[in-house]
XYZ file of C-alpha atoms in Angstrom:
580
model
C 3.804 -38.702 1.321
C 6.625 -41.676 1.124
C 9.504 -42.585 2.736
C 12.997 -43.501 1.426
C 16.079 -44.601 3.055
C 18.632 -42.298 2.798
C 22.118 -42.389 4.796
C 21.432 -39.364 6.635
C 18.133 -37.452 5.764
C 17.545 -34.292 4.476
C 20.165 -31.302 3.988
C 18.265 -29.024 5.917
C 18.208 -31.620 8.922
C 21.744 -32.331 8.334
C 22.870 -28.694 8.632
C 20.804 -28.241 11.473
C 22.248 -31.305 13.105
C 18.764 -33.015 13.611
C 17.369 -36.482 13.258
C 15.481 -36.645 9.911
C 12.294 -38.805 9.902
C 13.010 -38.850 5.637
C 9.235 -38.482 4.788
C 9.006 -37.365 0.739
C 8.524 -34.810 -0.612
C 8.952 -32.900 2.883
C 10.426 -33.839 6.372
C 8.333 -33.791 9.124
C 10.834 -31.349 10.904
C 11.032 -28.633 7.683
C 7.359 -28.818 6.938
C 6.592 -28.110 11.027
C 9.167 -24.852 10.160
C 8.142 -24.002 7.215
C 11.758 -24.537 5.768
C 12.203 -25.399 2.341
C 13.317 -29.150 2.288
C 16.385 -30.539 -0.020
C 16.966 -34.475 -0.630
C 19.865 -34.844 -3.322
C 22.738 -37.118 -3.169
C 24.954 -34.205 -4.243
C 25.933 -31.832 -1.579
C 24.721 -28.574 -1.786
C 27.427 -25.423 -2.907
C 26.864 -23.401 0.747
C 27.232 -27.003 2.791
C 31.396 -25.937 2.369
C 32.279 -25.861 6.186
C 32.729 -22.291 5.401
C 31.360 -19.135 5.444
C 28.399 -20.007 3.122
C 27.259 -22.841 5.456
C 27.431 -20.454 8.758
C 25.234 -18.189 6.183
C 23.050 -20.780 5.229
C 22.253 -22.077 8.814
C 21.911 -18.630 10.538
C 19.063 -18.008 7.448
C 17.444 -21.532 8.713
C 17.375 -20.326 12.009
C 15.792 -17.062 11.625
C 13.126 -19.045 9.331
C 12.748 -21.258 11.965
C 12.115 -18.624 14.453
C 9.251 -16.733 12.133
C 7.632 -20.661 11.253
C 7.564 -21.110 15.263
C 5.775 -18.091 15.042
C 3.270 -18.090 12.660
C 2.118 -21.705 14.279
C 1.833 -20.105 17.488
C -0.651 -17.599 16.150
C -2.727 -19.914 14.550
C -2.788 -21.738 17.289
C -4.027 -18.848 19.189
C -6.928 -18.982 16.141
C -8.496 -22.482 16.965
C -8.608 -25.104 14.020
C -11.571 -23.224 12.178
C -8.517 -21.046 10.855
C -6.366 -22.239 8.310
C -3.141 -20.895 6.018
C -4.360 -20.069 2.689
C -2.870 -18.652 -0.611
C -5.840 -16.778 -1.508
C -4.233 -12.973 -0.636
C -0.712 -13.933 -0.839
C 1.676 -12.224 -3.991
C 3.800 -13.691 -6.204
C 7.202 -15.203 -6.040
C 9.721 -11.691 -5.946
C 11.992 -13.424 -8.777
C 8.480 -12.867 -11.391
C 8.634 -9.154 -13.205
C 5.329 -9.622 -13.761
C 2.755 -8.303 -10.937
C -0.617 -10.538 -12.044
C -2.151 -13.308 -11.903
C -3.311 -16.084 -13.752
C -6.785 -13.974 -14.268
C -4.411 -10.759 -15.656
C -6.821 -8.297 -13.948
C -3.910 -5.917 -14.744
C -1.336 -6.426 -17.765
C 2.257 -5.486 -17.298
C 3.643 -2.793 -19.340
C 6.423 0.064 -18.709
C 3.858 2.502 -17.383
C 3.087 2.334 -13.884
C -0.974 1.284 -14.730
C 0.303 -1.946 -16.226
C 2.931 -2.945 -14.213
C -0.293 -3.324 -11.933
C -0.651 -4.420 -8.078
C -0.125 -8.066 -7.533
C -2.615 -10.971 -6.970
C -2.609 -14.518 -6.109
C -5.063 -17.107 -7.063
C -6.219 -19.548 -4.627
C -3.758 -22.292 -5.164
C -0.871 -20.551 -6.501
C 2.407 -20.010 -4.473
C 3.565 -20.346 -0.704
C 0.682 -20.191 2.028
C -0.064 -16.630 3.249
C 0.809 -16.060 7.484
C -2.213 -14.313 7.729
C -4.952 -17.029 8.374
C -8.505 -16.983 6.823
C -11.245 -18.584 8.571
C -12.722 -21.647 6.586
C -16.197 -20.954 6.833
C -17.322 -16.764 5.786
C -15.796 -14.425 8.138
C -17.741 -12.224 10.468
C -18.240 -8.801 9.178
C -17.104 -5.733 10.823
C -20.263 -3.642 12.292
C -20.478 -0.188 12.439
C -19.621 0.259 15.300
C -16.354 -2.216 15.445
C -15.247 -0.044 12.449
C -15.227 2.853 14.515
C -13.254 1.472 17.215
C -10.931 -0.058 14.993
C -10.357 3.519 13.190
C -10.070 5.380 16.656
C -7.073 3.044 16.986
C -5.188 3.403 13.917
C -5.951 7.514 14.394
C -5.033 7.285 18.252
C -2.363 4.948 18.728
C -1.224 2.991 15.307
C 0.026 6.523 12.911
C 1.577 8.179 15.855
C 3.198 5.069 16.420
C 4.115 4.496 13.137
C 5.013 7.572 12.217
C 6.516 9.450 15.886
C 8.474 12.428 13.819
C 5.343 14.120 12.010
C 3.464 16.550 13.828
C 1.806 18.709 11.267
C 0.527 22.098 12.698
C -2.920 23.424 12.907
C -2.745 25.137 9.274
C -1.458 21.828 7.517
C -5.061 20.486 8.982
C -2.883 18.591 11.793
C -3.666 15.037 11.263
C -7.518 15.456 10.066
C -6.589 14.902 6.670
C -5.814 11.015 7.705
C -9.483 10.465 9.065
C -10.381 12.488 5.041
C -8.330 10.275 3.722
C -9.647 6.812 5.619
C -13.579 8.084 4.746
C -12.862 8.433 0.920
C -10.348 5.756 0.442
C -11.849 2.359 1.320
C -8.490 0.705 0.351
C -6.620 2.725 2.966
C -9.513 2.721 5.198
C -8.844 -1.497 5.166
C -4.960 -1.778 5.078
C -5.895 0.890 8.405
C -8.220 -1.531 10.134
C -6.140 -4.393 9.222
C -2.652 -2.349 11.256
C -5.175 -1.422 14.287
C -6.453 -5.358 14.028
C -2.595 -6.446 14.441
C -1.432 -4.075 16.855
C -4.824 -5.169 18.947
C -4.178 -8.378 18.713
C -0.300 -7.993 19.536
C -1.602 -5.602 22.440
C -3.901 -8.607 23.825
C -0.689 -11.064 23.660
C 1.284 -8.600 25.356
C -1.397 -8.135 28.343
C -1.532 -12.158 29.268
C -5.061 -12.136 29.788
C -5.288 -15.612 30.093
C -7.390 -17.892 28.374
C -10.685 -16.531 28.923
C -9.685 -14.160 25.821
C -8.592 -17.133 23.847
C -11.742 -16.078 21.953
C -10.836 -12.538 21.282
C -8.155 -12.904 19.594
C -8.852 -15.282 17.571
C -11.794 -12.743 16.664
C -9.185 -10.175 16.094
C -6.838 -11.664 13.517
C -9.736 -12.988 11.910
C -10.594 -9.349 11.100
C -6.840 -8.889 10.772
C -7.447 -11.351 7.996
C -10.505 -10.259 6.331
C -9.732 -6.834 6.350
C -6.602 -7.587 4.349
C -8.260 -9.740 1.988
C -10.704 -6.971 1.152
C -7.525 -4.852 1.048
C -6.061 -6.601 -1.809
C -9.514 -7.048 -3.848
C -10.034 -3.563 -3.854
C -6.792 -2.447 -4.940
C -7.224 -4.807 -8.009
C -10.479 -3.479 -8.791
C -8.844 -0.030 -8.610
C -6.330 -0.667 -10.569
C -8.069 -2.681 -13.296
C -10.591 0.643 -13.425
C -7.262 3.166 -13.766
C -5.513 0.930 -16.578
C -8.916 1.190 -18.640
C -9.207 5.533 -18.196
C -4.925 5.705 -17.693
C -3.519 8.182 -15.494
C -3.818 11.569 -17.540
C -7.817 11.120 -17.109
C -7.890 11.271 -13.447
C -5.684 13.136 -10.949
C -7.548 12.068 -8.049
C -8.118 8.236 -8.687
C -4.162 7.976 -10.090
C -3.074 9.587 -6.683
C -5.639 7.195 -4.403
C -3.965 4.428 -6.812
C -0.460 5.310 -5.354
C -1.399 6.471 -1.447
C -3.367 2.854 -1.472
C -0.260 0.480 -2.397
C 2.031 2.825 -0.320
C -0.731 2.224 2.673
C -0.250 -1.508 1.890
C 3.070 -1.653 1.718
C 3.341 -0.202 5.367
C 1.226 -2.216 6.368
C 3.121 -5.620 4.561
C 6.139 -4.453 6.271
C 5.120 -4.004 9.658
C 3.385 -7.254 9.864
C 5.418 -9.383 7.319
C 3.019 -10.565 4.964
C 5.135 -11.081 2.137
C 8.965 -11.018 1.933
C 9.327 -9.130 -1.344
C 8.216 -5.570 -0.455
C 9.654 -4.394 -3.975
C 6.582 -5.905 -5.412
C 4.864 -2.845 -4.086
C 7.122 0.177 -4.090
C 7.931 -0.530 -8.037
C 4.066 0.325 -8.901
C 3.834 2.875 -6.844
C 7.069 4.862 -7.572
C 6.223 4.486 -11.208
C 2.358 5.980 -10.255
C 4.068 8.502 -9.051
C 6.032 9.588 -11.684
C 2.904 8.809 -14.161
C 1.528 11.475 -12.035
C 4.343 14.093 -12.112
C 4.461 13.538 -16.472
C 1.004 13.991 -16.884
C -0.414 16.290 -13.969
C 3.029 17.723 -12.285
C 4.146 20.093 -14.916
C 4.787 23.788 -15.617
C 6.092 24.177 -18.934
C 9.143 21.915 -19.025
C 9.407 21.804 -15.413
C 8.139 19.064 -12.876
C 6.569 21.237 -10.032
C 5.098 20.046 -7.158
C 2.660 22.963 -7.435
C 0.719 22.316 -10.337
C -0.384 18.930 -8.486
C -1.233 20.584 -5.411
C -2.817 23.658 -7.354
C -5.404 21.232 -8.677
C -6.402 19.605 -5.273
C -7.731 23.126 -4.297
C -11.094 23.849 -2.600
C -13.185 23.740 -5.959
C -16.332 26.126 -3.327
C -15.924 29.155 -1.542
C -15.306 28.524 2.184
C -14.200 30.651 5.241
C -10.642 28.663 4.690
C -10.481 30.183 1.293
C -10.465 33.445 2.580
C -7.112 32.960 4.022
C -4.542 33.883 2.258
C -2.230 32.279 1.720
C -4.863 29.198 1.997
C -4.429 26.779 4.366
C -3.659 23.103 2.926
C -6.653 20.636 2.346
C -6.461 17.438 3.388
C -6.029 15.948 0.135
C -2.962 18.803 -0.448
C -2.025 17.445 2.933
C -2.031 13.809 2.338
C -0.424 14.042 -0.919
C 2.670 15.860 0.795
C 2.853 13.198 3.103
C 2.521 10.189 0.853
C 5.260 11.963 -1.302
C 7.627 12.363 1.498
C 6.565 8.751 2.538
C 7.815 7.485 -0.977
C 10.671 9.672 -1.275
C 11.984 7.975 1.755
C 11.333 4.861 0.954
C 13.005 5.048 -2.033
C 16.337 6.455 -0.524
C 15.930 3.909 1.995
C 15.275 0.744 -0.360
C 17.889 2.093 -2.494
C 20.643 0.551 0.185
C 19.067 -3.000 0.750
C 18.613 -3.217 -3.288
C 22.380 -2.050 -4.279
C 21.062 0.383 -6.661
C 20.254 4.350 -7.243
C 17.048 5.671 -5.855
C 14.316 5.581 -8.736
C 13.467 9.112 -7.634
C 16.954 10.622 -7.742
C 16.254 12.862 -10.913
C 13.727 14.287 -8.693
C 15.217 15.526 -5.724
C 16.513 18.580 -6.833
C 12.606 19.838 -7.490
C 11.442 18.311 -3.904
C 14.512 17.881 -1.391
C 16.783 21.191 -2.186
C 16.873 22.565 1.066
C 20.226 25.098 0.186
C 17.837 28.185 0.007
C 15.798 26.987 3.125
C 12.499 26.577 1.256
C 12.498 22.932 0.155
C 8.947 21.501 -1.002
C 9.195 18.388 0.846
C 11.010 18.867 4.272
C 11.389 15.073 5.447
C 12.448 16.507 8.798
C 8.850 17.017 9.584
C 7.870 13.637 8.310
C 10.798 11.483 9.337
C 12.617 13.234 11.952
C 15.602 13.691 9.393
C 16.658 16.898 7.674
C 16.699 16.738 4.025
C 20.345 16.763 3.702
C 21.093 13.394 5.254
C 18.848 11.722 3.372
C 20.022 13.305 -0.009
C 24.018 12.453 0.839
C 22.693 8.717 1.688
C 20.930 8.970 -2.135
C 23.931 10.329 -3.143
C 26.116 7.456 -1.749
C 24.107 4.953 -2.869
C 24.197 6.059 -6.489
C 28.168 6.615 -6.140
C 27.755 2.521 -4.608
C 25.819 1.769 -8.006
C 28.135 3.091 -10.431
C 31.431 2.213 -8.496
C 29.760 -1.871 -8.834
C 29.183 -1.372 -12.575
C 32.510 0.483 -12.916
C 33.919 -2.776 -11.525
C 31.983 -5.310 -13.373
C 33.039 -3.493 -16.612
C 36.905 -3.267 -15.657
C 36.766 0.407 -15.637
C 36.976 1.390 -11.562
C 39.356 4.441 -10.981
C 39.802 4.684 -7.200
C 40.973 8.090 -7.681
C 37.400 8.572 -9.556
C 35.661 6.884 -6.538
C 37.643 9.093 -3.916
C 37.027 12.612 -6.188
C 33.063 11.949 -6.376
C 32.609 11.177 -2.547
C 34.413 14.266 -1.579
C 31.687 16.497 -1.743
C 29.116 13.883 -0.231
C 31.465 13.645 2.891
C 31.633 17.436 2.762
C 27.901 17.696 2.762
C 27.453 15.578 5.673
C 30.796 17.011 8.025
C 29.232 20.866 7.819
C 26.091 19.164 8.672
C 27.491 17.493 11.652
C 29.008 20.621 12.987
C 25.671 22.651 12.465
C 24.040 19.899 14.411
C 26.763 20.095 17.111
C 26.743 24.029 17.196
C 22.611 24.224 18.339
C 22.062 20.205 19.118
C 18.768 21.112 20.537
C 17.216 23.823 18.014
C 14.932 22.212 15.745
C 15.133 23.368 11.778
C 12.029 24.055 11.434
C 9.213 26.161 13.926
C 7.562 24.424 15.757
C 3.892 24.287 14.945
C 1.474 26.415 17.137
C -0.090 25.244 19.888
C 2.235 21.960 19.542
C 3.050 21.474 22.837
C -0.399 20.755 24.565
C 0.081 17.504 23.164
C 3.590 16.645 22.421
C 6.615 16.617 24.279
C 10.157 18.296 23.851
C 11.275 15.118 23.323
C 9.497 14.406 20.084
C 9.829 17.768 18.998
C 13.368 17.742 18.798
C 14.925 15.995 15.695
C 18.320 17.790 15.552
C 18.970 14.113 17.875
C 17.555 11.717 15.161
C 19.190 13.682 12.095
C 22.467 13.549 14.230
C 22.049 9.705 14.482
C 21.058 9.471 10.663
C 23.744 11.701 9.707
C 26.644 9.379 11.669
C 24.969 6.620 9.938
C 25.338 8.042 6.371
C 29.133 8.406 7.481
C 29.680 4.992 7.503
C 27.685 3.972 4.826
C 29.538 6.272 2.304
C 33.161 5.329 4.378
C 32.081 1.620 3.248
C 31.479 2.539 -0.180
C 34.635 4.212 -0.893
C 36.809 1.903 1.682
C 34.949 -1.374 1.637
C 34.342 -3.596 4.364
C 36.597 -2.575 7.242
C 34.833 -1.909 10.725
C 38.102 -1.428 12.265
C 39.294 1.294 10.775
C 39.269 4.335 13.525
C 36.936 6.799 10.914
C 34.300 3.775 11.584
C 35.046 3.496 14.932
C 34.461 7.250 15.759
C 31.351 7.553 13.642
C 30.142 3.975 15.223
C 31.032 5.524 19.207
C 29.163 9.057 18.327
C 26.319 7.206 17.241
C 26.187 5.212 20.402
C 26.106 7.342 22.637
C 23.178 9.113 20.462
C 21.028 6.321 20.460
C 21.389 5.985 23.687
C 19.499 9.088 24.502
C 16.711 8.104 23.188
C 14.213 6.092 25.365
C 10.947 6.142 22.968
C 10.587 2.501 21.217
C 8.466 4.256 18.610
C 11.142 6.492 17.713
C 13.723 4.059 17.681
C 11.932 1.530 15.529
C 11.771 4.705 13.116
C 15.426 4.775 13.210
C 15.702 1.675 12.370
C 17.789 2.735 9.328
C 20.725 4.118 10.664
C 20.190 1.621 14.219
C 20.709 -1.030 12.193
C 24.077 0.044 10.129
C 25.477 1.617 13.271
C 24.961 -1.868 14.734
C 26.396 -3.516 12.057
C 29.796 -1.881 12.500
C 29.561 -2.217 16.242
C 33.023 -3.931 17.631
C 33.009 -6.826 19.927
C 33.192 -4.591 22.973
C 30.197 -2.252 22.061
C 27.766 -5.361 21.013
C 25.891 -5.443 24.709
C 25.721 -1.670 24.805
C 23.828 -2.559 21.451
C 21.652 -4.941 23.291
C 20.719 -2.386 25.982
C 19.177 -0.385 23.243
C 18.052 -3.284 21.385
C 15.649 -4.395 24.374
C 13.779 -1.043 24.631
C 12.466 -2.977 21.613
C 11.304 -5.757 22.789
C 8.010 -5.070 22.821
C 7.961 -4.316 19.011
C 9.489 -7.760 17.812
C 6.381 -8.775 16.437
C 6.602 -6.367 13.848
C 8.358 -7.602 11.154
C 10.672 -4.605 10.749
C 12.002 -4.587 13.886
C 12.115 -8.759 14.677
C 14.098 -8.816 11.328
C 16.509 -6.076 11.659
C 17.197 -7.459 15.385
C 17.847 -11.241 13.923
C 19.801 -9.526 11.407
C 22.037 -7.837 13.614
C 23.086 -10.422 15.782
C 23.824 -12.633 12.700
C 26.116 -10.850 11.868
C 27.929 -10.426 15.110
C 27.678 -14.360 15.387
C 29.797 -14.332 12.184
C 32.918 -13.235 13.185
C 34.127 -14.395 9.996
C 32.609 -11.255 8.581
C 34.899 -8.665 10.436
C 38.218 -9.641 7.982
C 36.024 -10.063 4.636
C 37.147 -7.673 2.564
C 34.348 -8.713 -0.115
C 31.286 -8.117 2.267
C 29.077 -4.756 2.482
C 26.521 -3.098 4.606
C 24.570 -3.560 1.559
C 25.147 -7.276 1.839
C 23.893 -6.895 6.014
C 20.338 -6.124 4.585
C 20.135 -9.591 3.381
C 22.443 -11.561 5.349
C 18.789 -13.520 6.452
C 18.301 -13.898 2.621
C 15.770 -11.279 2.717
C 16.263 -7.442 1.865
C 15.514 -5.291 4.707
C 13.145 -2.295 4.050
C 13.258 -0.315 7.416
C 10.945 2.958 6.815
């Protein structure tokens, strides 16, 4: 490294009003934060004393905050553990989803847009840290421990809404799943590594566990590394045969990256989680083309017909038959994408890449829908098909604009029935608040409260949520207006019902566009509910929606822009938001 004499440092220093020691290529203060540095003797566009600079430094100090961070957990790792590229992914701005070795080649099927690698030297360092010298394996018996975790405290966690009954196998089909699947079966023991090791910082043991967990997230580490070289091999294996040849290995393809991707979220691994659902939304629809159809028609059935009990059994005999686990796990890794997709649709200011599909899994109007994301996500199907809805209506109302072409009457015609959708939902909702859509599964109460049970809460909460999402699309930015205010209240005084930091971190959806609107006066009520949790910042998901928020309450600018969005919220930070 050098260092020139410059007048006052670099840009990054400047904006963050701190003395710059001007070493070259990188300050000592950005490289210590992990900020990107920026000499140049022209000023940058956002450093305008505007609104783009107040952008630009409240995305420095949220990367500040994760860089303070990550050193403090490898720290807690001792200096035999070091930042490494080796399982990072590529930069989010390449289409492309290989590496320099092209294990996989990208094409428009879902086989070669592939699962994305990184060689050893290639792009920023990885937060998970590797261990210099070869890793300790994990024994038998560690294995088992770790898997009792994930089955005992990380799903439930991660997933609080779905409680599957006795006859949908209850949740044996996940401990199927983790024996068949070894990629799962890692991405697993890499979530119950994390939450151990987040459970350990949380207890303040003191230092005589110093040596624990730096044990831990050294597992944390080489279990995700395995992770990723799996998937590859997996993937390479199902480009040679392609999807039509193989039911089974096509859907392990897709419920692997899904696991991943769950798992990239929660802990943060890499900020582009797109890289992910892409492959796996077009595996999916590989899978509905060449193994989903009846006659003309996509049908859920024909996949689930051929994941049948191939030998007689006493659970045969049944009839109708019970599900088996891997009928069971594909419904839930369906339901699992179809959310996600709804979800990312928001943050990425496009239509869901599954719309054309919702009429054959999400149509609920005759009470019989295939996929009922109520059981799965706490919200009835409805919500989350008007949020689809609006986001598509969002899409075409930006390329309507683009191209010159917007009719507001137009806009104002097609959200009609969206709105309509969601008001008649509402007043169901308010007319039994506390009957659940759906029976409750037998014998569901020896181990789950009425609490969890009840989702008619959460779907009210999502529902208010879509409210203002579709208001914004057809209205714009204007968090004053009294329909926001109203929604914004109700929603309140929802969320404030519920006491479960599991449940609210899978709300973090509608929490966090609720929030968004929130006036001046509601903010600390916000808070309240913000600190329940507290305990889950270290989860990427929830530490970045909470930053999130509160930059854009320290932005008062924001309120009177008529050209922002709650699309724009998801990446005020400069990072999309996925919060599933």
């Amino acid at each position: 490294m050098s260092r020139k004499s410059t007048n006052s440092g670099c840009w990054i220093c400047r904006l963050r009003r701190k003395k710059c020691d001007e070493v070259h290529p990188t300050c000592g203060d950005c490289d210590a934060l992990g900020l990107d540095c920026l000499y140049s003797d022209t000023k940058p566009e956002w450093m305008d004393g505007d609104v783009r600079q107040k952008q630009m430094s409240t995305a420095i100090k949220t990367r500040a905050k994760k860089g303070q961070r990550s050193r403090h957990a490898a720290k807690a790792m001792g200096d035999d553990f070091i930042n490494t590229s080796a399982i990072d992914y590529h930069s989010a701005k390449k289409k492309t989803a290989l590496s320099e070795a092209s294990l996989v080649s990208e094409r428009t099927s879902s086989i070669e847009a592939g699962f994305p690698i990184q060689g050893p030297n290639n792009g920023p360092a990885s937060s998970l840290p590797i261990i210099s010298r070869p890793s300790l394996t994990m024994d038998e018996e560690a294995e088992i421990n770790f898997t009792t975790i994930y089955l005992d405290n990380v799903f439930p966690s991660l997933f609080p809404f779905y409680h599957p009954s006795v006859l949908d196998n209850g949740r044996h089909w996940v401990l199927h799943l983790l024996r068949r699947n070894r990629v799962v079966l890692h991405a697993a023991l890499s979530l119950s590594s994390y939450f151990f090791a987040v459970a350990l910082d949380h207890a303040h043991l003191g230092e005589n566990h110093h040596s624990c967990k730096s044990l831990v997230w050294n597992e944390l580490a080489a279990q995700a590394e395995r992770t990723i070289r799996l998937i590859q091999k997996d993937m390479q294996s199902l480009q040679q045969r392609g999807v039509a040849a193989s039911l089974e290995d096509s859907v392990n393809a897709m419920q692997s990256i899904i696991h991943v991707l769950v798992f990239d979220v929660a802990v943060g691994r890499t900020r582009d989680w797109d890289i992910h659902l892409r492959p796996a939304i077009a595996l999916f629809r590989d899978i509905l083309t060449h193994h989903g159809t009846r006659g003309s028609q996509i049908s859920l059935d024909a996949i689930l017909d051929q994941m049948r009990r191939p030998k007689p059994s006493v659970i045969n005999m049944i009839k109708p038959s019970p599900a088996t686990p891997s009928q069971s796990a594909f419904r839930f890794f369906t339901a699992m994408l179809l959310h996600m997709d709804i979800v990312s649709s928001t943050a990425l200011e496009q239509s869901p890449r599954l719309l054309q599909y919702h009429h054959v899994f999400l149509d609920d109007s005759t009470g019989d829908a295939k996929i009922n994301l109520e059981g799965y996500v706490g919200c009835q199907n409805w919500v989350l098909v008007s949020i689809a809805e609006s986001s598509a209506l969002g899409s075409w109302k930006k390329a309507s604009d683009e191209a010159g072409t917007l009719s507001i009457v137009d806009l104002v015609r097609r959200a009609e029935p969206i709105f309509q959708q969601l008001d008649d939902g509402l007043a169901r909702l308010s007319q039994a608040p506390s009957t659940p859509s759906r029976p409750r599964p037998f014998l569901s109460e020896v181990y789950y409260n009425q609490e969890d049970l009840n989702s008619a809460l959460a779907t009210r909460i999502w529902a208010l949520a879509a409210k203002i999402y579709l208001t914004g699309i057809v209205s714009g930015w204007q968090p004053r207006s009294l329909p926001i205010r109203d929604s914004v209240s109700l929603a309140l005084s929802s969320l404030q019902e519920i006491s479960s930091p599991s449940m609210l971190r899978a709300l973090g959806w509608p929490l966090f566009v609720v929030s968004c609107m929130a006036s001046r006066e509601q903010q600390e009520a916000f808070r309240v509910i913000f600190r329940r949790l507290d305990d889950l910042r270290a989860f990427a998901s929830v530490g970045g929606m909470l930053d999130s928020v509160e930059a854009i309450w320290e932005q008062s600018c924001i309120q009177d822009n008529e050209g922002w969005s709650i699309s724009k919220c998801f990446s005020i930070n400069g990072e999309a938001l996925l919060l599933i």
